[in-house]
Short mmCIF file of C-alpha atoms in Angstrom, two decimals:
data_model
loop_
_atom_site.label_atom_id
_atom_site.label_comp_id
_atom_site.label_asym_id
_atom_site.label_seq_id
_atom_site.Cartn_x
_atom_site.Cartn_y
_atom_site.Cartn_z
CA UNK A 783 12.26 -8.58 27.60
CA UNK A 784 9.74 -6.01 30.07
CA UNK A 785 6.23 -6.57 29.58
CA UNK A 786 5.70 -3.78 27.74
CA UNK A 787 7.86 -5.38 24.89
CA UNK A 788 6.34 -9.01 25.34
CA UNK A 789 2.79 -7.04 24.74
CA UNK A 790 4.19 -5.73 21.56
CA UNK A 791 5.35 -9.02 20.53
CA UNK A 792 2.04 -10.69 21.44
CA UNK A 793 0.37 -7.82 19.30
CA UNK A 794 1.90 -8.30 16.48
CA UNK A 795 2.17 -12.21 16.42
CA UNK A 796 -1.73 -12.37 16.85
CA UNK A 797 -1.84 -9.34 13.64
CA UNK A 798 -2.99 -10.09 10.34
CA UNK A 799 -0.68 -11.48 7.73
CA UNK A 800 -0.63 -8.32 5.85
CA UNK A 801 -0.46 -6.02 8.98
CA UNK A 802 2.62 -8.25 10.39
CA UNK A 803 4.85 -8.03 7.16
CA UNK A 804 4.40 -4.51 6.43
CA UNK A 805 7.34 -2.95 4.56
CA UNK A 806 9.26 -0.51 6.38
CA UNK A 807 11.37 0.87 4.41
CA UNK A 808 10.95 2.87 0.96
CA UNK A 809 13.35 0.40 -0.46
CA UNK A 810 10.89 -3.34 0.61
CA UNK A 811 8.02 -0.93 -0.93
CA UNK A 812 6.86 -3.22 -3.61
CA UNK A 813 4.49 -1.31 -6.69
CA UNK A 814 3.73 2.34 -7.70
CA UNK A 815 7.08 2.91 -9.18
CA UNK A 816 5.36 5.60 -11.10
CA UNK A 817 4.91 7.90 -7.33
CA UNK A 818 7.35 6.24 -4.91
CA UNK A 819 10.13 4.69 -7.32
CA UNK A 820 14.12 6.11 -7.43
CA UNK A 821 13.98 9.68 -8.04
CA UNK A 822 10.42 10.19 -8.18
CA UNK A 823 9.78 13.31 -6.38
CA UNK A 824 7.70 12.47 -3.54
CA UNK A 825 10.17 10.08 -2.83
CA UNK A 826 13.25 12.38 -2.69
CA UNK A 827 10.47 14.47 -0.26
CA UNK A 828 10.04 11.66 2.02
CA UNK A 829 13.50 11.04 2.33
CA UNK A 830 14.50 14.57 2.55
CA UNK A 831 12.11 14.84 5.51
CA UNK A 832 10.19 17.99 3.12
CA UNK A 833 7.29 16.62 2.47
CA UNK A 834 3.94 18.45 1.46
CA UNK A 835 0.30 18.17 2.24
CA UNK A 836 -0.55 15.04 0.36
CA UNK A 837 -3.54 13.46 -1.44
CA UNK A 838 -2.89 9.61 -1.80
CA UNK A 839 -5.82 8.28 -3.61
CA UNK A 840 -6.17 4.30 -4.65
CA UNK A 841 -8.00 1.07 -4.11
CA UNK A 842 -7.94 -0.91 -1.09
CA UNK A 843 -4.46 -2.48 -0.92
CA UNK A 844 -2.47 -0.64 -3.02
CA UNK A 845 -0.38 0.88 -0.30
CA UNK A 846 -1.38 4.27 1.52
CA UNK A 847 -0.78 2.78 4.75
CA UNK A 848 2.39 1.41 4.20
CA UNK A 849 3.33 4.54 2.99
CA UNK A 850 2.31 6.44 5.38
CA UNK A 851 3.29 4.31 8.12
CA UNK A 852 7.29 4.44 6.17
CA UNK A 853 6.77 8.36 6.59
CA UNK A 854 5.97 8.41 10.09
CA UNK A 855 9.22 5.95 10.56
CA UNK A 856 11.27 8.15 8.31
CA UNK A 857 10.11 12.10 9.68
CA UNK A 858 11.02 13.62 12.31
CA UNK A 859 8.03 15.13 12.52
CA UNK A 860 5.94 14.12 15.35
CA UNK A 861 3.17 11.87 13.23
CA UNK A 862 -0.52 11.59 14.60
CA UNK A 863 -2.65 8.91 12.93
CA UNK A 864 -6.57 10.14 12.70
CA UNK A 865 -9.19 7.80 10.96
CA UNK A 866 -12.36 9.60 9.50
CA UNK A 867 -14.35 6.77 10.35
CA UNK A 868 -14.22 6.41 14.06
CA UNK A 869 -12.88 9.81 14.97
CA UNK A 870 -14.61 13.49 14.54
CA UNK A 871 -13.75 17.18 14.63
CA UNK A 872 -13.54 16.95 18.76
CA UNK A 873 -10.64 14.76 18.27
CA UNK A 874 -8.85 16.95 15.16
CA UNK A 875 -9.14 19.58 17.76
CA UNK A 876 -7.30 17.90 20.56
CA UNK A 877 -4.53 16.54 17.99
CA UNK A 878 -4.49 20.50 16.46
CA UNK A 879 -3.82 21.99 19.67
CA UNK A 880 -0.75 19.47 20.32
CA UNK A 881 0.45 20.42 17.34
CA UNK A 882 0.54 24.08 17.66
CA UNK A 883 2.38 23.32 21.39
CA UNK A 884 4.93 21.40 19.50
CA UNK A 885 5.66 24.15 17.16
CA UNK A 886 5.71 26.95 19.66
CA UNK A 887 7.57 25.39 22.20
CA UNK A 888 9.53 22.60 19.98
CA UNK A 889 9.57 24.26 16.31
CA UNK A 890 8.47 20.21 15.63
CA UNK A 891 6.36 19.86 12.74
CA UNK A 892 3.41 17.68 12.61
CA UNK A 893 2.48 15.16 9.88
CA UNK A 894 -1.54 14.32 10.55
CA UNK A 895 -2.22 10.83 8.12
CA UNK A 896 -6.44 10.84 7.61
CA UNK A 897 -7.32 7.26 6.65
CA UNK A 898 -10.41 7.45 4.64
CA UNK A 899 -10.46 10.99 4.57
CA UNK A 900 -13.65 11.34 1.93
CA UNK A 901 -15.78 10.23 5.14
CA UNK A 902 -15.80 13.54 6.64
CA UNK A 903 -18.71 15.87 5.56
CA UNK A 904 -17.50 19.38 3.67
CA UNK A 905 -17.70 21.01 7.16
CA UNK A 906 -15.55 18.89 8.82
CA UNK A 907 -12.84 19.27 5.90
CA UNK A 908 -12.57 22.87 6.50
CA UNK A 909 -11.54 22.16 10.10
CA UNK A 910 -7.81 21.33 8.06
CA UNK A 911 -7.66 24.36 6.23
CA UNK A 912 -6.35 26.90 8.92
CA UNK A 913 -3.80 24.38 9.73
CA UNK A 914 -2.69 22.74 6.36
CA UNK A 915 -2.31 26.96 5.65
CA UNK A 916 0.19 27.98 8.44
CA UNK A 917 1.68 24.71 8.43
CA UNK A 918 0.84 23.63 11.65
CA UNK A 919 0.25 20.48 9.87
CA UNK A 920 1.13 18.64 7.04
CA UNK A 921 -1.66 16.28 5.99
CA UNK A 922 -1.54 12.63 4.54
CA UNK A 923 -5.25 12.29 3.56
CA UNK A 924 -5.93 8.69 2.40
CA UNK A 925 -8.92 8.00 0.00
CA UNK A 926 -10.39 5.04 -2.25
CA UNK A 927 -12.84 7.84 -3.51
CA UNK A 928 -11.83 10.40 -6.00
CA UNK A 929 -10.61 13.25 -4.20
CA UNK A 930 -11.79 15.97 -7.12
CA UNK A 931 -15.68 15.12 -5.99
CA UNK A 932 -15.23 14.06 -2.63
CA UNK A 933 -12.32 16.70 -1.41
CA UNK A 934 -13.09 20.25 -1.06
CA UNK A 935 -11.21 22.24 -3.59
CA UNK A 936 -9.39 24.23 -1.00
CA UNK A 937 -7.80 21.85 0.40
CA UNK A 938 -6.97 19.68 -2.80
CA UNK A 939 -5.64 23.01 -3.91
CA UNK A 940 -3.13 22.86 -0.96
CA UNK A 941 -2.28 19.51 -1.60
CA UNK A 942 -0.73 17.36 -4.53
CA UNK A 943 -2.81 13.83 -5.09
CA UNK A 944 -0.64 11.22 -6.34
CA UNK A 945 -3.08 8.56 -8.11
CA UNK A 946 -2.07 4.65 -6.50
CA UNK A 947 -3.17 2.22 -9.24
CA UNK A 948 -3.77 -1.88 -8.49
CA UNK A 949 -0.73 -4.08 -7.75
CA UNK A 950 1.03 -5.53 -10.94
CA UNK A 951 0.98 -9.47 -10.71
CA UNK A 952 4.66 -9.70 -11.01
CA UNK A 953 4.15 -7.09 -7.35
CA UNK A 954 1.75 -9.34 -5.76
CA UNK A 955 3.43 -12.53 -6.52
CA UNK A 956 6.72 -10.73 -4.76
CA UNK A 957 4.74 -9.75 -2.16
CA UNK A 958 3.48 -13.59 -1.09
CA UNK A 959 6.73 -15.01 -2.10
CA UNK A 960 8.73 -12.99 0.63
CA UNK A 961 6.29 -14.45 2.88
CA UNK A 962 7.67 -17.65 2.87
CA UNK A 963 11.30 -16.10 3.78
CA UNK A 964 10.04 -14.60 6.84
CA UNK A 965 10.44 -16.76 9.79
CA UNK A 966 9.26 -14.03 12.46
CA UNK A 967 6.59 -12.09 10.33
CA UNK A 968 5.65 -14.09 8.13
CA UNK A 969 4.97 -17.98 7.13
CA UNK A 970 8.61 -18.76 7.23
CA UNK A 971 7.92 -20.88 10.00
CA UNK A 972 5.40 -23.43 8.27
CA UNK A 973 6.47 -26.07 6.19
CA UNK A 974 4.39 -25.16 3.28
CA UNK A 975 4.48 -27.19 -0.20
CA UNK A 976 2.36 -25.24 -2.99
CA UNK A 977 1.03 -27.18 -6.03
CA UNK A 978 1.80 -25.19 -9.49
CA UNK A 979 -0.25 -22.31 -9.77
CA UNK A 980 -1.68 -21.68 -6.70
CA UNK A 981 -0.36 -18.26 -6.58
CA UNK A 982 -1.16 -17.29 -10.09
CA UNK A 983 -4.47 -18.07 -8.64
CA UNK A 984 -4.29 -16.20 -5.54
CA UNK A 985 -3.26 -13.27 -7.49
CA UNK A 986 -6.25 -13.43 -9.93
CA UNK A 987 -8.71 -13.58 -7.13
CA UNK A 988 -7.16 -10.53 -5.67
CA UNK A 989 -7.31 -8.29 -8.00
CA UNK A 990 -4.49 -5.91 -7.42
CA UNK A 991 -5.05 -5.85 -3.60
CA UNK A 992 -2.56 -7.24 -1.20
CA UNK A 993 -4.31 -7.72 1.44
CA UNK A 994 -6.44 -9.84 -0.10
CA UNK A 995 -4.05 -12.15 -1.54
CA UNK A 996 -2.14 -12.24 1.77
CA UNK A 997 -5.23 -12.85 3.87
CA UNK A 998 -6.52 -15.82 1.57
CA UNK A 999 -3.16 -17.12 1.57
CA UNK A 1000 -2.81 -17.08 5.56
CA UNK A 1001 -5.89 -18.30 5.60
CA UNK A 1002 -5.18 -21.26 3.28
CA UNK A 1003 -1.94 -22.27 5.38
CA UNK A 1004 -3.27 -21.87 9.25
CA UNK A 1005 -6.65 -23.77 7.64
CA UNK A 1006 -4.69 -26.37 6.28
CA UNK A 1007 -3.67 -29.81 8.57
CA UNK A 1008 0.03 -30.60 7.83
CA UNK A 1009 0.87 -34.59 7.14
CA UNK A 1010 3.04 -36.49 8.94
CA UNK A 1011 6.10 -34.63 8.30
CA UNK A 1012 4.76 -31.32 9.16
CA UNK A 1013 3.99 -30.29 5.65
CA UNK A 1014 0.78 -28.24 4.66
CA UNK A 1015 0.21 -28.87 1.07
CA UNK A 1016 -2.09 -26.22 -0.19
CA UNK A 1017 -3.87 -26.91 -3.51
CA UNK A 1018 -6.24 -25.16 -6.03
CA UNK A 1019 -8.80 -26.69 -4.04
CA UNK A 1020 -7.19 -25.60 -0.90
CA UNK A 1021 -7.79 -21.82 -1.96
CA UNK A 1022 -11.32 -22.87 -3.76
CA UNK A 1023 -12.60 -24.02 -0.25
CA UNK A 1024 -11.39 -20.70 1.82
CA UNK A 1025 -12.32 -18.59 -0.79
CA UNK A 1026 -15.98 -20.02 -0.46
CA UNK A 1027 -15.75 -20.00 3.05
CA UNK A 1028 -14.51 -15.82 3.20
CA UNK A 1029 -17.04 -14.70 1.03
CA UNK A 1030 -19.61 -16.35 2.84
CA UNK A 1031 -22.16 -14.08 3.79
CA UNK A 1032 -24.90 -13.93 6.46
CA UNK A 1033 -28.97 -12.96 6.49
CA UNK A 1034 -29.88 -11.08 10.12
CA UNK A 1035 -30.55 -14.41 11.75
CA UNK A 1036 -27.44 -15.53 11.10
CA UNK A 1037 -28.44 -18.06 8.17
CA UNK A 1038 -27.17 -18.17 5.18
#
């Protein structure tokens, strides 16, 4: 292993839970069956490498990461990553030009994913519109907001917006369970015992969001001493206690 590869390692072992056991494929895509299930057609796009200027509008966890991260792993488009809340119009620039000297010299498409893409003002949304038009780019915009009042029309007009809803129990309780099968991504390593109903109650406290439920279950199990023979029980009280202790919040002196 270089270092280059033991830095990648390192980065993802030190990740989040729910960054570390990302699905990668369309098939370990748990939820929105209605948009991304067999035969759906944004799924026949994606894997047909023919995909459109998207919309993908839903509430936190519910998957428009993931899916755009399976994209960029499926295209073979070159796929820039842009987040409207730390980056501006200097930087669409920069990644606009690239993209133009990939399809003149190249003919390479370029998929641009905007996380959060509501943040930008109506100015800086017409900064796409040249682009989305001559395909230059084909844009992934990512919003919790609802794109009809916070997307300019011209550009929602040159996109389709598939609607993510909240993750079905049965979905969530899939998603934690596979944790505990994943020795190298996820908790697979821990000799965890859960008392009855702890997830049902993980999955009511998250309402719909995985990465909730994953982070208060990490949480729970790296919180949680194991007994003698290694074993981390984690009870209702367990996920009471770091619960409490997440939500916690903080006046500006730092009291509570």
């Amino acid at each position: 292993m270089d270092l280059f590869e033991n830095y990648e390692k390192n980065k993802m072992n030190n990740a989040p839970l729910a960054d570390r056991i990302r699905p990668e494929r369309l098939e370990d895509f748990l939820g929105q069956e209605k948009i991304i299930g067999p035969g759906k057609p944004l799924r026949k796009a994606i894997e047909k490498d023919e995909l459109q200027s998207i919309i993908l509008w839903g509430p936190p966890g519910s998957g428009k990461t993931t899916l755009a991260r399976i994209i960029a792993k499926i295209t073979k488009s070159h796929f820039v990553s842009f987040s409207a809340v730390v980056a501006g119009v200097p930087v669409l620039r920069k990644i606009i030009k690239a993209a133009q000297d990939r399809r003149r010299y190249y003919n390479q498409k370029t998929v641009l994913f905007v996380d959060e893409i509501h943040r930008f003002n109506k100015a800086q949304q017409d900064a796409f519109l040249p682009y989305v038009e001559d395909g230059t780019i084909v844009l992934i915009g990512a919003t919790t907001e609802n794109p009809s009042f916070e997307v300019i029309s011209p550009l929602l007009s040159r996109s389709t917006v598939y609607i993510l809803e909240p993750l079905s129990p049965e979905d969530l309780k899939n998603i934690l369970e596979k944790t505990f099968l994943d020795k190298e991504k996820g908790l697979g390593k821990y000799k965890v015992k859960l008392e009855p109903k702890v997830l049902d109650f993980i999955i009511e406290l998250a309402y719909g969001d995985a990465r909730i439920a994953l982070n208060i279950l990490e949480f729970a199990v790296m919180t949680t001493k194991p007994d003698t023979q290694g074993i981390r029980t984690i009870t209702l009280k367990t996920i009471e206690e770091v619960v409490q202790k997440r939500c916690l919040r903080y006046d500006k002196t730092g009291e509570i």
